[in-house]
Amino acid sequence: MPQENTFYFGQQNFKWMLIGLAFIVVGFLLMMGPDANTVDGKFDPNVWNDDIFSIRRIRIAPLFVVIGFVIEVYAILKRK
């Protein structure tokens, strides 16, 4: 008797996985920026950049990453 090959995940699951992955990638991209002691790409110990503590890097970007992982869990646990 031939065995039917079926995927565990359906099309909707893969769609949600891609959406979750997009949230995670956007979150990590929002965390990018200059270093605390970098001026024009060169290290300078006399300069301090307060931008490393911006709302975008501290609050919004991690929120995007966490939402992305929650979407990934939903995509895995969702039935076809």
mmCIF file of C-alpha atoms in Angstrom:
data_model
loop_
_atom_site.group_PDB
_atom_site.id
_atom_site.type_symbol
_atom_site.label_atom_id
_atom_site.label_comp_id
_atom_site.label_asym_id
_atom_site.label_seq_id
_atom_site.Cartn_x
_atom_site.Cartn_y
_atom_site.Cartn_z
ATOM 1 C CA MET A 1 0.000 0.000 0.000
ATOM 2 C CA PRO A 2 1.602 3.327 -1.044
ATOM 3 C CA GLN A 3 2.056 5.864 1.694
ATOM 4 C CA GLU A 4 0.806 9.382 1.017
ATOM 5 C CA ASN A 5 3.469 12.057 1.466
ATOM 6 C CA THR A 6 2.092 15.113 3.218
ATOM 7 C CA PHE A 7 3.752 18.103 4.797
ATOM 8 C CA TYR A 8 3.118 18.804 8.451
ATOM 9 C CA PHE A 9 2.834 22.517 7.716
ATOM 10 C CA GLY A 10 0.298 23.980 5.333
ATOM 11 C CA GLN A 11 0.516 27.051 3.162
ATOM 12 C CA GLN A 12 -0.850 29.286 5.939
ATOM 13 C CA ASN A 13 1.840 28.041 8.329
ATOM 14 C CA PHE A 14 4.601 28.992 5.909
ATOM 15 C CA LYS A 15 3.014 32.394 5.343
ATOM 16 C CA TRP A 16 3.018 33.073 9.099
ATOM 17 C CA MET A 17 6.604 31.809 9.363
ATOM 18 C CA LEU A 18 7.735 34.279 6.703
ATOM 19 C CA ILE A 19 5.872 37.116 8.429
ATOM 20 C CA GLY A 20 7.540 36.211 11.737
ATOM 21 C CA LEU A 21 10.939 36.024 10.083
ATOM 22 C CA ALA A 22 10.366 39.454 8.528
ATOM 23 C CA PHE A 23 9.563 40.916 11.964
ATOM 24 C CA ILE A 24 12.748 39.407 13.410
ATOM 25 C CA VAL A 25 14.914 40.731 10.563
ATOM 26 C CA VAL A 26 13.377 44.214 10.800
ATOM 27 C CA GLY A 27 13.975 44.189 14.556
ATOM 28 C CA PHE A 28 17.648 43.376 14.129
ATOM 29 C CA LEU A 29 18.002 45.994 11.383
ATOM 30 C CA LEU A 30 16.475 48.596 13.708
ATOM 31 C CA MET A 31 19.132 47.757 16.315
ATOM 32 C CA MET A 32 21.944 48.642 13.912
ATOM 33 C CA GLY A 33 23.776 51.916 14.149
ATOM 34 C CA PRO A 34 27.064 53.529 15.100
ATOM 35 C CA ASP A 35 29.038 52.327 18.097
ATOM 36 C CA ALA A 36 29.214 54.379 21.304
ATOM 37 C CA ASN A 37 32.782 55.574 20.639
ATOM 38 C CA THR A 38 32.856 55.668 16.852
ATOM 39 C CA VAL A 39 33.284 58.794 14.740
ATOM 40 C CA ASP A 40 33.302 58.352 10.951
ATOM 41 C CA GLY A 41 34.006 54.642 11.385
ATOM 42 C CA LYS A 42 37.040 55.156 13.629
ATOM 43 C CA PHE A 43 37.287 54.523 17.368
ATOM 44 C CA ASP A 44 37.663 57.685 19.434
ATOM 45 C CA PRO A 45 37.706 57.301 23.247
ATOM 46 C CA ASN A 46 37.018 61.033 23.687
ATOM 47 C CA VAL A 47 33.604 60.853 22.010
ATOM 48 C CA TRP A 48 30.395 59.412 23.441
ATOM 49 C CA ASN A 49 27.360 58.768 21.260
ATOM 50 C CA ASP A 50 24.081 58.846 23.209
ATOM 51 C CA ASP A 51 22.269 57.366 20.204
ATOM 52 C CA ILE A 52 22.992 53.857 21.490
ATOM 53 C CA PHE A 53 20.252 54.461 24.087
ATOM 54 C CA SER A 54 17.629 55.689 21.615
ATOM 55 C CA ILE A 55 14.025 54.506 21.844
ATOM 56 C CA ARG A 56 14.419 52.784 18.481
ATOM 57 C CA ARG A 57 17.311 50.598 19.676
ATOM 58 C CA ILE A 58 16.163 49.938 23.247
ATOM 59 C CA ARG A 59 12.375 49.588 22.963
ATOM 60 C CA ILE A 60 11.097 49.290 19.388
ATOM 61 C CA ALA A 61 13.664 46.888 17.911
ATOM 62 C CA PRO A 62 13.482 44.286 20.716
ATOM 63 C CA LEU A 63 9.688 44.505 20.584
ATOM 64 C CA PHE A 64 9.785 43.639 16.873
ATOM 65 C CA VAL A 65 12.058 40.662 17.591
ATOM 66 C CA VAL A 66 9.824 39.342 20.385
ATOM 67 C CA ILE A 67 6.694 39.769 18.251
ATOM 68 C CA GLY A 68 8.476 37.896 15.460
ATOM 69 C CA PHE A 69 9.262 34.959 17.745
ATOM 70 C CA VAL A 70 5.669 34.890 19.024
ATOM 71 C CA ILE A 71 4.453 34.752 15.416
ATOM 72 C CA GLU A 72 6.904 31.902 14.754
ATOM 73 C CA VAL A 73 5.515 29.909 17.695
ATOM 74 C CA TYR A 74 1.985 30.549 16.430
ATOM 75 C CA ALA A 75 2.975 29.412 12.930
ATOM 76 C CA ILE A 76 4.448 26.185 14.279
ATOM 77 C CA LEU A 77 1.525 25.339 16.569
ATOM 78 C CA LYS A 78 -1.260 26.334 14.143
ATOM 79 C CA ARG A 79 -3.036 23.422 12.548
ATOM 80 C CA LYS A 80 -3.325 23.245 8.772
#
